[in-house]
Coordinates of C-alpha atoms and ligand atoms in Angstrom, one line a residue:
X1 CA 126.2 120.7 101.0
X2 CA 125.6 117.1 98.9
X3 CA 125.6 115.2 101.8
X4 CA 123.3 117.3 103.0
X5 CA 121.1 116.7 100.5
X6 CA 121.2 113.0 100.4
X7 CA 119.8 112.7 103.8
X8 CA 117.7 114.6 103.2
X9 CA 116.0 112.4 100.3
X10 CA 117.0 109.5 102.5
X11 CA 114.9 111.3 105.5
X12 CA 112.1 112.0 103.2
X13 CA 111.7 108.6 102.1
X14 CA 111.5 107.2 106.4
X15 CA 108.3 110.3 106.1
X16 CA 104.9 109.7 105.6
X17 CA 102.5 109.6 102.7
X18 CA 101.2 113.1 101.7
X19 CA 97.3 112.6 102.2
X20 CA 96.6 116.0 99.3
X21 CA 98.8 114.1 97.0
X22 CA 97.8 110.4 97.0
X23 CA 94.2 111.7 97.0
X24 CA 95.1 114.0 93.9
X25 CA 96.7 111.2 92.8
X26 CA 94.2 108.3 93.5
X27 CA 91.5 110.6 90.8
X28 CA 93.8 110.9 88.0
X29 CA 95.7 107.4 87.9
X30 CA 92.8 105.5 88.9
X31 CA 90.6 107.1 85.9
X32 CA 93.7 106.7 83.8
X33 CA 94.9 102.7 85.1
X34 CA 91.6 101.9 85.6
X35 CA 92.0 98.3 87.7
X36 CA 96.1 98.7 88.1
X37 CA 96.5 101.8 89.4
X38 CA 95.6 99.3 92.9
X39 CA 98.7 97.3 92.2
X40 CA 100.7 100.6 91.3
X41 CA 99.6 102.7 94.6
X42 CA 100.2 99.6 97.1
X43 CA 104.0 99.6 96.0
X44 CA 104.4 103.1 95.5
X45 CA 103.3 103.9 99.2
X46 CA 105.6 101.4 100.9
X47 CA 109.1 102.3 99.9
X48 CA 110.2 98.6 101.8
X49 CA 109.0 97.2 98.6
X50 CA 111.4 99.7 96.3
X51 CA 113.4 97.3 94.0
X52 CA 116.9 98.6 93.0
X53 CA 118.6 97.7 90.2
X54 CA 123.0 97.4 90.4
X55 CA 124.3 99.2 87.3
X56 CA 128.2 98.1 87.5
X57 CA 130.8 100.8 86.7
X58 CA 133.1 99.2 83.5
X59 CA 135.5 101.9 84.2
X60 CA 136.1 99.9 88.0
X61 CA 135.0 96.5 87.2
X62 CA 134.8 93.7 90.1
X63 CA 134.5 90.2 89.2
X64 CA 134.3 89.8 92.9
X65 CA 131.3 91.9 93.0
X66 CA 129.1 89.7 89.9
X67 CA 129.7 87.0 91.9
X68 CA 128.3 88.7 95.5
X69 CA 125.6 89.9 93.1
X70 CA 124.9 86.5 92.1
X71 CA 125.3 84.3 95.3
X72 CA 123.3 87.2 96.8
X73 CA 120.0 86.1 93.7
X74 CA 120.3 88.6 91.5
X75 CA 120.5 88.1 87.9
X76 CA 121.6 90.4 85.2
X77 CA 118.8 92.4 83.0
X78 CA 118.2 92.5 79.1
X79 CA 119.9 89.1 78.5
X80 CA 117.2 88.7 75.7
X81 CA 117.4 90.2 72.6
X82 CA 116.3 93.4 72.8
X83 CA 117.2 95.5 69.8
X84 CA 120.0 98.0 71.0
X85 CA 122.0 96.3 74.3
X86 CA 125.4 96.9 74.6
X87 CA 127.1 93.9 76.5
X88 CA 129.5 96.9 78.1
X89 CA 126.5 97.7 80.1
X90 CA 125.8 95.3 83.0
X91 CA 122.4 95.6 85.7
X92 CA 122.2 92.9 88.0
X93 CA 118.4 92.8 89.7
X94 CA 117.0 91.5 92.3
X95 CA 113.4 89.6 92.5
X96 CA 112.8 90.7 96.6
X97 CA 113.2 94.4 97.6
X98 CA 116.8 95.0 98.2
X99 CA 119.6 97.7 98.8
X100 CA 122.8 97.4 98.1
X101 CA 124.7 99.9 100.1
X102 CA 125.4 103.3 98.4
X103 CA 129.6 103.5 98.3
X104 CA 130.8 106.9 99.5
X105 CA 132.5 109.6 97.4
X106 CA 136.1 109.2 97.4
X107 CA 138.3 112.1 95.2
X108 CA 140.9 110.0 93.0
X109 CA 138.6 106.3 93.5
X110 CA 136.3 105.4 91.1
X111 CA 132.7 103.9 92.4
X112 CA 132.3 100.1 92.0
X113 CA 128.3 100.4 90.9
X114 CA 125.2 102.5 90.8
X115 CA 122.0 101.8 92.3
X116 CA 118.9 102.9 90.0
X117 CA 115.6 102.3 89.0
X118 CA 116.0 99.8 86.5
X119 CA 113.3 101.2 84.3
X120 CA 115.6 104.3 84.0
X121 CA 117.8 102.3 81.7
X122 CA 114.9 101.6 78.9
X123 CA 115.4 105.5 77.9
X124 CA 119.2 105.3 77.8
X125 CA 118.7 101.8 75.2
X126 CA 116.3 103.6 72.7
X127 CA 119.1 106.0 72.5
X128 CA 121.2 103.4 70.4
X129 CA 124.3 105.0 71.5
X130 CA 127.3 104.4 69.3
X131 CA 131.2 105.1 69.9
X132 CA 131.6 108.8 68.2
X133 CA 128.3 109.5 68.7
X134 CA 127.5 113.2 69.5
X135 CA 125.0 113.3 72.5
X136 CA 123.1 115.7 74.8
X137 CA 121.9 115.1 78.0
X138 CA 119.6 118.4 78.3
X139 CA 118.6 117.4 82.1
X140 CA 120.9 115.4 83.0
X141 CA 121.3 115.5 86.9
X142 CA 121.5 113.8 89.3
X143 CA 123.7 112.3 86.4
X144 CA 122.4 108.5 86.3
X145 CA 121.3 108.2 82.8
X146 CA 124.4 110.3 82.0
X147 CA 126.6 107.0 84.0
X148 CA 124.6 104.7 82.4
X149 CA 125.0 106.3 78.4
X150 CA 128.7 105.9 79.0
X151 CA 128.9 102.0 79.8
X152 CA 127.4 101.4 76.3
X153 CA 129.3 103.6 73.8
X154 CA 132.0 106.0 73.8
X155 CA 130.5 109.2 72.4
X156 CA 132.8 111.6 70.7
X157 CA 131.1 114.1 72.8
X158 CA 129.2 114.4 76.1
X159 CA 127.1 117.1 76.8
X160 CA 125.3 116.6 80.4
X161 CA 123.4 120.1 81.0
X162 CA 121.6 120.9 84.0
X163 CA 119.8 123.9 84.7
X164 CA 119.7 124.0 88.8
X165 CA 123.1 125.0 90.6
X166 CA 123.1 122.9 93.3
X167 CA 122.1 119.9 91.3
X168 CA 124.7 120.8 88.6
X169 CA 127.9 120.1 91.3
X170 CA 125.5 116.8 92.8
X171 CA 125.8 115.9 88.4
X172 CA 129.8 116.8 88.8
X173 CA 130.5 114.9 91.5
X174 CA 128.6 111.9 89.9
X175 CA 130.6 112.1 86.8
X176 CA 133.7 112.5 89.0
X177 CA 133.4 108.9 91.0
X178 CA 132.7 107.1 87.8
X179 CA 134.0 108.2 85.0
X180 CA 138.1 108.2 84.6
X181 CA 140.2 111.1 83.8
X182 CA 140.4 110.6 80.4
X183 CA 136.9 110.2 79.2
X184 CA 136.2 113.6 81.6
X185 CA 138.1 115.4 78.7
X186 CA 135.2 114.8 76.1
X187 CA 132.4 115.5 78.3
X188 CA 131.1 119.1 78.7
X189 CA 128.9 120.5 81.4
X190 CA 126.3 123.1 81.3
X191 CA 124.0 125.0 83.8
X192 CA 122.3 126.3 80.6
X193 CA 118.1 126.5 80.7
X194 CA 117.4 123.5 78.8
X195 CA 115.0 126.0 76.1
X196 CA 117.8 127.7 75.5
X197 CA 120.4 125.0 74.1
X198 CA 118.4 124.4 70.4
X199 CA 119.6 128.1 69.8
X200 CA 123.2 127.8 71.1
X201 CA 124.1 124.3 69.7
X202 CA 121.9 123.9 66.3
X203 CA 121.7 120.5 65.0
X204 CA 124.8 119.5 66.7
X205 CA 123.8 116.1 68.0
X206 CA 123.2 112.9 66.7
X207 CA 121.6 112.2 70.1
X208 CA 119.2 113.3 72.7
X209 CA 117.9 112.5 75.5
X210 CA 115.3 115.1 77.4
X211 CA 114.6 113.4 81.3
X212 CA 112.3 116.0 81.6
X213 CA 111.1 117.8 85.0
X214 CA 107.9 115.5 85.8
X215 CA 105.7 115.3 88.6
X216 CA 108.0 112.7 90.5
X217 CA 105.3 110.7 91.5
X218 CA 107.3 108.3 94.3
X219 CA 109.2 111.5 96.0
X220 CA 105.5 113.9 95.4
X221 CA 104.3 111.5 97.6
X222 CA 106.2 111.6 100.4
X223 CA 105.9 115.3 100.4
X224 CA 106.6 116.3 103.9
X225 CA 105.3 119.9 103.9
X226 CA 101.1 119.3 102.8
X227 CA 100.8 123.1 101.4
X228 CA 104.1 122.5 99.2
X229 CA 102.3 119.5 97.7
X230 CA 99.4 121.9 97.4
X231 CA 101.1 124.4 95.5
X232 CA 103.1 121.7 93.3
X233 CA 100.0 120.3 92.4
X234 CA 97.8 123.5 92.0
X235 CA 101.1 124.1 89.6
X236 CA 101.1 120.6 87.9
X237 CA 98.8 122.3 85.0
X238 CA 101.9 124.0 83.3
X239 CA 105.0 121.1 83.5
X240 CA 103.1 120.1 80.2
X241 CA 104.6 123.4 78.7
X242 CA 107.6 123.2 80.1
X243 CA 108.2 119.8 78.8
X244 CA 106.8 121.1 75.4
X245 CA 109.8 124.2 75.5
X246 CA 112.7 121.5 76.6
X247 CA 111.5 118.9 73.5
X248 CA 111.6 122.2 71.2
X249 CA 114.8 123.2 72.0
X250 CA 116.2 119.8 72.0
X251 CA 114.7 119.5 68.0
X252 CA 116.5 122.8 67.4
X253 CA 119.7 121.0 68.4
X254 CA 119.2 117.6 67.0
X255 CA 120.8 116.9 63.3
X256 CA 118.6 116.1 60.7
X257 CA 118.4 112.0 60.6
X258 CA 119.1 112.3 64.6
X259 CA 117.6 110.4 67.4
X260 CA 114.9 112.0 70.1
X261 CA 114.4 110.0 73.3
X262 CA 111.7 112.1 76.0
X263 CA 111.2 110.2 79.5
X264 CA 109.8 111.1 82.4
X265 CA 109.2 109.3 85.9
X266 CA 105.4 110.2 86.1
X267 CA 102.6 107.8 85.1
X268 CA 100.7 111.6 84.3
X269 CA 99.3 111.3 80.6
X270 CA 99.3 115.3 80.1
X271 CA 103.0 115.3 80.8
X272 CA 103.4 111.7 78.9
X273 CA 101.3 110.6 75.6
X274 CA 100.1 114.2 75.0
X275 CA 103.2 116.0 75.0
X276 CA 104.7 113.7 72.4
X277 CA 101.2 114.1 70.6
X278 CA 101.2 117.9 70.8
X279 CA 104.8 117.8 69.6
X280 CA 104.2 115.0 66.5
X281 CA 101.0 117.1 65.7
X282 CA 103.4 120.1 65.4
X283 CA 106.7 119.5 63.4
X284 CA 106.5 117.7 59.7
X285 CA 109.6 116.8 60.3
X286 CA 109.8 114.4 63.7
X287 CA 108.7 111.2 63.1
X288 CA 107.5 108.4 65.9
X289 CA 110.3 105.3 66.1
X290 CA 107.8 102.2 67.0
X291 CA 110.0 101.0 70.4
X292 CA 107.0 98.1 70.6
X293 CA 109.8 95.7 70.1
X294 CA 111.9 96.9 73.3
X295 CA 109.2 96.1 75.5
X296 CA 107.9 92.7 74.2
X297 CA 111.4 91.7 75.2
X298 CA 111.3 92.9 78.4
X299 CA 108.5 91.7 79.6
X300 CA 109.7 89.6 82.1
X301 CA 111.1 92.2 84.1
X302 CA 109.5 95.2 83.7
X303 CA 105.2 95.7 83.4
X304 CA 103.9 98.3 80.8
X305 CA 100.3 99.4 80.9
X306 CA 98.8 100.2 77.3
X307 CA 100.1 104.4 75.9
X308 CA 98.5 103.9 72.5
X309 CA 101.6 105.1 71.1
X310 CA 103.9 102.8 69.3
X311 CA 106.4 104.9 69.7
X312 CA 105.7 105.1 73.7
X313 CA 106.2 103.0 76.5
X314 CA 104.8 103.2 80.2
X315 CA 106.7 101.5 82.6
X316 CA 104.2 100.6 85.8
X317 CA 105.6 98.9 89.2
X318 CA 104.2 96.1 89.7
X319 CA 104.5 92.8 92.3
X320 CA 108.2 91.5 91.9
X321 CA 108.9 94.1 89.6
X322 CA 109.2 97.8 91.5
X323 CA 110.5 99.3 88.8
X324 CA 109.1 103.1 87.3
X325 CA 107.1 104.5 87.0
X326 CA 109.0 105.4 83.5
X327 CA 107.6 106.5 79.7
X328 CA 110.1 106.4 77.4
X329 CA 109.1 108.4 73.8
X330 CA 111.4 107.7 70.5
X331 CA 111.0 109.9 67.9
X332 CA 113.8 110.7 64.7
X333 CA 114.6 114.0 63.3
X334 CA 113.8 113.5 59.3
X335 CA 116.6 114.4 56.3
X336 CA 114.3 117.1 54.8
X337 CA 113.0 119.7 57.0
Ligands
SAM401 C1 114.3 113.9 86.2 S1 115.3 115.4 86.6 C2 116.8 114.3 85.6 C3 117.2 113.1 86.3 C4 118.9 112.9 85.2 N1 118.4 112.7 83.7 C5 119.0 111.3 85.8 O1 119.1 110.4 85.2 O2 119.9 111.3 86.9 C6 115.1 116.5 86.0 C7 116.3 117.6 86.0 O3 115.3 118.8 85.2 C8 116.1 119.3 85.8 N2 115.5 121.1 85.2 C9 114.4 121.4 85.8 N3 113.7 122.3 84.7 C10 115.2 122.6 83.7 C11 115.2 123.2 82.5 N4 114.8 124.3 82.0 N5 116.7 123.1 82.3 C12 117.6 122.5 81.9 N6 117.1 121.3 83.0 C13 115.8 121.6 84.1 C14 116.1 119.1 87.0 O4 116.8 120.6 88.1 C15 116.3 118.2 86.7 O5 117.7 118.0 87.4

């Protein structure tokens, strides 16, 4: 089943651009991004220009692999002075489009690396996970960010939640493929609707990541069924409601003084800045956390579009830096209600 899911996503990339989606994005994003949209569009519609970063698995470290990557012209990400960047997390990037082969899943063998959109590491780093902390990954499948969190620290407790049962199996397989058994014991996997988590586990977590279901610009552009795509687009306006409900639940699950990171892989202002504005306007105990410094220190590897927010960053794909879209916002729950 899982192999079929992967094969399906690979076939998707070989398919045509969906004109309905492209036209819709064209209207919205040329307004929201201005001239930058032309470059972003050129990259999004050409999968051969997409880049895949290589996140090394510290639980099955390979010196040979690191040497190979350097020989191939890859360099490490976040060498600069990010406010928080644990040495244990090693990610390699190439300036030219390249994709290392995916490793096969073999029971009992840990994989050496995970391929990902490098911008996915920004929400993980923004969470500043430390050893012993209790962390919730509310929308976790297929597990890329959970794996990345575990490269940063040894949490006291990691709760990975995913509502979709097929994707939940994919998540379990990812965890099995990258994490050694003793560590798997501190991970709980659940299949709740994330909107219920706050009531189920109030004030339980030091850190919460809400990597929300969103328009997923890259994959929507390659929808094979244009009727389905049109339907998705018409339902797109409902996504911010779900995203806000997930955030409300995450806020309940967070302890006072805890950190919350919200991320999406869409450029859409309605699903990004507007969602965060709504949350900030409706809670007196939720504070924005300034993450401009993060953008400054990694501007060599990522291109950011202005968001008008100090607590929110938007990575847009650019030439030689085909990462993103990725929106990241960082919030803190104050000690007083
Ligand atoms: C952007 S993806 C998460 C990607 C994941 N964090 C990673 O890095 O691999 C969003 C996920 O949210 C899940 N989802 C959708 N609605 C949900 C809900 N109500 N509660 C929890 N998860 C939900 C989707 O099935 C999807 O797997």
